Each structure stands twice: as C-alpha cells, then as structure tokens.
Amino acid sequence: MTEAARPRDSSDGEDARYAPGVPCWVSLMVRDPVSTQAFYGALFGWQFEPGPRQFGPSVRALLGGRDVAGIGRLSPDRPRPVAWTPYFASGDVERTAERVRSCGGTIGVGPLDAGGAGRLAIACDPSGAVFGIRQAAAPRASAVTGVPGSPGRHELLTYEAAGVAAFYATVFGLEKTPGADGQADPAGDGQAALSLSGRPVAAVHGLGRALPADLGPHWLTYFDVAGLDDALGRVVRLGGQVLVPAHDGAHGRVAQVTDPDGTRFALLQRPRRRPGPQMATSR
C-alpha cells in the first residue's frame, strides 16, 4: 500500500507557496528515469506524464492529478546529483539570476522558457549547493504540498549557516533568523531559518567538518508520509537504503534515506493534530 492520497484544497496557502522566495518545486536529474519512476511511484503513489524538454526528456510526477515533482534524464557525462533540487519562486527570474551573481553565486543553466513550467534557472550558492529559480507561467500554479507523498520541508546542509543564509535572504528578500526555524541557536551560527513575513520557509544547518567531503553542501528535501515505519519498509524493499534511522525531530518523526541510485532525501511523519472543539458555521 502506498502513501498516495487525494490532495486537499488549501485556499489559504495556494498563492503564498508561490510568493517570491518560497520553495515551490523540486526536480531530480537521473540516468535511468524508468527505474527512478518505478521507485518513487511505488513509494509515494506518484503517476507520471511527459514534461518539458528544455533540459532533455523529462516527466512530471503527479499526485491525485496535480503536479508534485519533476524527473529528467541526465546525460552520461554529467555528475550524478546527491539530492533533489528545490526551486525557489521568483517574480522575475532574470532579476533574481542577476542578484545570485552579484551576491557571489553562479548561474549554471538559463534563464530559459520551460513551457507550462514557466521560466527556470539553475544556480549554485557561494558554498556550491545547487538550487533552482522558477517563475511560474500562471499566478496560481498546480503543484501540491501538505499531503503524504509531497515535498514538505527543505533544509540546506552546508559548512556554516550565517553567511549562506544571508545569501538566500538577500537574493530572495527573505528574513534570516539565527537558530532552526527561528528558535534560538545556543551554538551561535550553526543554524539559521529563512522566513517570509515571519513564516519559516527553509532552514540552513552549518555542519562544519562534519559535512561529508564527498557530498559537499546540498539541499535536503523532506517528503511527507502518513506512516514513517511503513515508508521506510518500502524504501528498503524497493532497493533504497536507510541512512539515518527514524527518530523524533522538531517537526515529527524523521529519517534520511536514499533511492536505489544513491540520491538522498528525507521522510517526515508529522504529529497528528488533536481535534479541537466543534463549531457551527453558517455560509
């Protein structure tokens, strides 16, 4: 049994997810898209349709008929990515790309048109972590979040937090707060939160020498699941590996895993909300 579920409508958060600076999309470039689709389809209940071809052949992953992620074919001469790539929303991808350059980052691809996906660019921050910029083609995009099988959280694992967090805050107009998700960081500059209008949208973790040299700085995408133990069992049965076993975190039970190709991502089972008092409403 998979984690598939019909996405719920969230009229209070639909537009906010595409405000400049908010992570709005994730993608993965792989050498064997067929086996990758089989893994994530069985794990999350995704279905697939043809996607934009600006970066080569690609597919759109769908959850309940709505976009949830993108998977493209990686040319054999390109290095394999270590993690999923998050895209940050932008109202003007050209201007955002210029800010990336002026703040010490680099633009590797684009900006370019990607059909219904809007305009895209792929960049690196000053530490070398890869991220994307996306200017949606329509004011209200159709990607889904907040349900099992969808991206629910983004963390940057890097050498130090303060300087890199300042880069993203300047490029995307975000607020940088010391500590994870705005909470105090007793260690100093080891953690930082990136927020928009007081709402955390991403976290930055400075690991120093504890960051594996063969991985380098990278974004870690957390996918929501209904049951973490069941999801971990499927990861292993489907050929993936568990890197960090299930444990309690600030946002629920979490674990870090890889797919069969070695791409890292995390699974997050959020705490169940206690039902509140019932209130009668009239329309």
Tab-separated table of N, CA, C and O in Angstrom, residues 128-174:
chain	number	residue	atom	x	y	z
A	128	GLY	N	28.412	26.248	-3.030
A	128	GLY	CA	28.364	25.190	-4.036
A	128	GLY	C	27.086	24.393	-4.068
A	128	GLY	O	26.945	23.498	-4.906
A	129	ALA	N	26.124	24.659	-3.187
A	129	ALA	CA	24.867	23.927	-3.181
A	129	ALA	C	24.016	24.343	-4.379
A	129	ALA	O	23.901	25.534	-4.699
A	130	VAL	N	23.403	23.363	-5.046
A	130	VAL	CA	22.595	23.610	-6.235
A	130	VAL	C	21.150	23.900	-5.827
A	130	VAL	O	20.581	23.235	-4.962
A	131	PHE	N	20.554	24.915	-6.478
A	131	PHE	CA	19.136	25.205	-6.285
A	131	PHE	C	18.583	25.762	-7.582
A	131	PHE	O	19.324	26.103	-8.514
A	132	GLY	N	17.270	25.835	-7.679
A	132	GLY	CA	16.633	26.349	-8.872
A	132	GLY	C	15.853	27.620	-8.591
A	132	GLY	O	15.538	27.940	-7.436
A	133	ILE	N	15.541	28.347	-9.656
A	133	ILE	CA	14.692	29.534	-9.609
A	133	ILE	C	13.555	29.300	-10.593
A	133	ILE	O	13.789	28.880	-11.732
A	134	ARG	N	12.333	29.558	-10.161
A	134	ARG	CA	11.183	29.293	-11.028
A	134	ARG	C	10.232	30.481	-11.032
A	134	ARG	O	9.785	30.919	-9.985
A	135	GLN	N	9.958	30.974	-12.221
A	135	GLN	CA	8.946	31.999	-12.411
A	135	GLN	C	7.754	31.318	-13.045
A	135	GLN	O	7.779	30.933	-14.210
A	136	ALA	N	6.688	31.116	-12.262
A	136	ALA	CA	5.537	30.333	-12.716
A	136	ALA	C	4.879	30.990	-13.915
A	136	ALA	O	4.841	32.227	-14.041
A	137	ALA	N	4.336	30.157	-14.814
A	137	ALA	CA	3.676	30.669	-16.009
A	137	ALA	C	2.327	31.286	-15.689
A	137	ALA	O	1.835	32.136	-16.424
A	138	ALA	N	1.707	30.856	-14.584
A	138	ALA	CA	0.386	31.357	-14.209
A	138	ALA	C	0.440	31.814	-12.762
A	138	ALA	O	1.251	31.324	-11.976
A	139	PRO	N	-0.419	32.772	-12.376
A	139	PRO	CA	-0.403	33.251	-10.997
A	139	PRO	C	-0.638	32.154	-9.973
A	139	PRO	O	-0.088	32.171	-8.883
A	140	ARG	N	-1.466	31.175	-10.302
A	140	ARG	CA	-1.765	30.081	-9.387
A	140	ARG	C	-1.314	28.779	-10.029
A	140	ARG	O	-1.947	28.272	-10.939
A	141	ALA	N	-0.198	28.262	-9.591
A	141	ALA	CA	0.304	27.004	-10.131
A	141	ALA	C	-0.416	25.833	-9.472
A	141	ALA	O	-1.130	25.994	-8.491
A	142	SER	N	-0.206	24.631	-10.008
A	142	SER	CA	-0.997	23.492	-9.573
A	142	SER	C	-0.246	22.514	-8.697
A	142	SER	O	-0.782	21.475	-8.335
A	143	ALA	N	1.016	22.808	-8.362
A	143	ALA	CA	1.772	21.860	-7.548
A	143	ALA	C	1.134	21.717	-6.177
A	143	ALA	O	0.554	22.644	-5.631
A	144	VAL	N	1.246	20.520	-5.610
A	144	VAL	CA	0.572	20.213	-4.356
A	144	VAL	C	1.595	20.049	-3.240
A	144	VAL	O	2.697	19.565	-3.464
A	145	THR	N	1.244	20.488	-2.047
A	145	THR	CA	2.048	20.268	-0.851
A	145	THR	C	1.101	19.938	0.287
A	145	THR	O	-0.113	20.100	0.180
A	146	GLY	N	1.676	19.457	1.406
A	146	GLY	CA	0.879	19.257	2.605
A	146	GLY	C	0.147	17.944	2.684
A	146	GLY	O	-0.675	17.751	3.585
A	147	VAL	N	0.419	17.007	1.768
A	147	VAL	CA	-0.209	15.694	1.819
A	147	VAL	C	0.880	14.637	1.698
A	147	VAL	O	1.987	14.912	1.192
A	148	PRO	N	0.635	13.404	2.154
A	148	PRO	CA	1.640	12.348	2.015
A	148	PRO	C	2.080	12.177	0.568
A	148	PRO	O	1.266	12.139	-0.350
A	149	GLY	N	3.400	12.116	0.376
A	149	GLY	CA	3.956	11.976	-0.956
A	149	GLY	C	4.392	13.276	-1.580
A	149	GLY	O	4.942	13.280	-2.683
A	150	SER	N	4.190	14.396	-0.900
A	150	SER	CA	4.569	15.701	-1.444
A	150	SER	C	5.741	16.284	-0.654
A	150	SER	O	5.944	15.943	0.507
A	151	PRO	N	6.528	17.186	-1.269
A	151	PRO	CA	7.624	17.836	-0.530
A	151	PRO	C	7.062	18.715	0.575
A	151	PRO	O	6.190	19.549	0.326
A	152	GLY	N	7.573	18.530	1.794
A	152	GLY	CA	7.018	19.268	2.911
A	152	GLY	C	7.995	20.157	3.648
A	152	GLY	O	7.585	20.990	4.462
A	153	ARG	N	9.301	20.008	3.344
A	153	ARG	CA	10.285	20.763	4.104
A	153	ARG	C	11.612	20.745	3.347
A	153	ARG	O	11.914	19.788	2.629
A	154	HIS	N	12.393	21.835	3.505
A	154	HIS	CA	13.674	21.944	2.806
A	154	HIS	C	14.732	22.449	3.771
A	154	HIS	O	14.541	23.468	4.437
A	155	GLU	N	15.867	21.737	3.823
A	155	GLU	CA	16.979	22.125	4.681
A	155	GLU	C	18.263	22.126	3.865
A	155	GLU	O	18.534	21.183	3.119
A	156	LEU	N	19.048	23.172	4.031
A	156	LEU	CA	20.360	23.245	3.396
A	156	LEU	C	21.410	22.758	4.377
A	156	LEU	O	21.543	23.290	5.478
A	157	LEU	N	22.150	21.732	3.994
A	157	LEU	CA	23.268	21.220	4.787
A	157	LEU	C	24.542	21.785	4.177
A	157	LEU	O	24.879	21.493	3.022
A	158	THR	N	25.263	22.595	4.937
A	158	THR	CA	26.411	23.315	4.415
A	158	THR	C	27.483	23.424	5.493
A	158	THR	O	27.347	22.858	6.584
A	159	TYR	N	28.575	24.134	5.195
A	159	TYR	CA	29.668	24.236	6.158
A	159	TYR	C	29.336	25.194	7.300
A	159	TYR	O	29.567	24.891	8.462
A	160	GLU	N	28.815	26.369	6.984
A	160	GLU	CA	28.432	27.324	8.014
A	160	GLU	C	27.131	27.987	7.598
A	160	GLU	O	26.844	28.133	6.405
A	161	ALA	N	26.314	28.355	8.585
A	161	ALA	CA	24.948	28.777	8.301
A	161	ALA	C	24.802	30.266	8.050
A	161	ALA	O	24.058	30.677	7.154
A	162	ALA	N	25.479	31.101	8.822
A	162	ALA	CA	25.171	32.530	8.825
A	162	ALA	C	25.380	33.182	7.462
A	162	ALA	O	24.493	33.859	6.936
A	163	GLY	N	26.563	32.974	6.863
A	163	GLY	CA	26.861	33.630	5.603
A	163	GLY	C	26.004	33.125	4.462
A	163	GLY	O	25.521	33.908	3.633
A	164	VAL	N	25.787	31.810	4.392
A	164	VAL	CA	24.990	31.246	3.308
A	164	VAL	C	23.524	31.655	3.460
A	164	VAL	O	22.843	31.958	2.469
A	165	ALA	N	23.022	31.669	4.689
A	165	ALA	CA	21.643	32.114	4.905
A	165	ALA	C	21.473	33.567	4.474
A	165	ALA	O	20.437	33.947	3.911
A	166	ALA	N	22.501	34.400	4.716
A	166	ALA	CA	22.442	35.794	4.291
A	166	ALA	C	22.361	35.895	2.766
A	166	ALA	O	21.681	36.784	2.232
A	167	PHE	N	23.031	34.992	2.057
A	167	PHE	CA	22.953	34.966	0.592
A	167	PHE	C	21.512	34.761	0.131
A	167	PHE	O	20.990	35.529	-0.689
A	168	TYR	N	20.837	33.727	0.650
A	168	TYR	CA	19.460	33.451	0.234
A	168	TYR	C	18.518	34.569	0.667
A	168	TYR	O	17.583	34.928	-0.065
A	169	ALA	N	18.748	35.124	1.842
A	169	ALA	CA	17.894	36.220	2.310
A	169	ALA	C	17.997	37.416	1.374
A	169	ALA	O	16.982	38.043	1.037
A	170	THR	N	19.203	37.744	0.921
A	170	THR	CA	19.392	38.882	0.032
A	170	THR	C	18.831	38.606	-1.360
A	170	THR	O	18.147	39.448	-1.950
A	171	VAL	N	19.094	37.425	-1.897
A	171	VAL	CA	18.652	37.092	-3.250
A	171	VAL	C	17.135	37.069	-3.352
A	171	VAL	O	16.552	37.589	-4.308
A	172	PHE	N	16.468	36.481	-2.356
A	172	PHE	CA	15.025	36.267	-2.459
A	172	PHE	C	14.191	37.181	-1.558
A	172	PHE	O	12.969	37.031	-1.503
A	173	GLY	N	14.835	38.112	-0.846
A	173	GLY	CA	14.069	39.009	0.007
A	173	GLY	C	13.485	38.321	1.218
A	173	GLY	O	12.380	38.662	1.664
A	174	LEU	N	14.208	37.361	1.765
A	174	LEU	CA	13.740	36.624	2.931
A	174	LEU	C	14.335	37.201	4.211
A	174	LEU	O	15.287	37.979	4.178
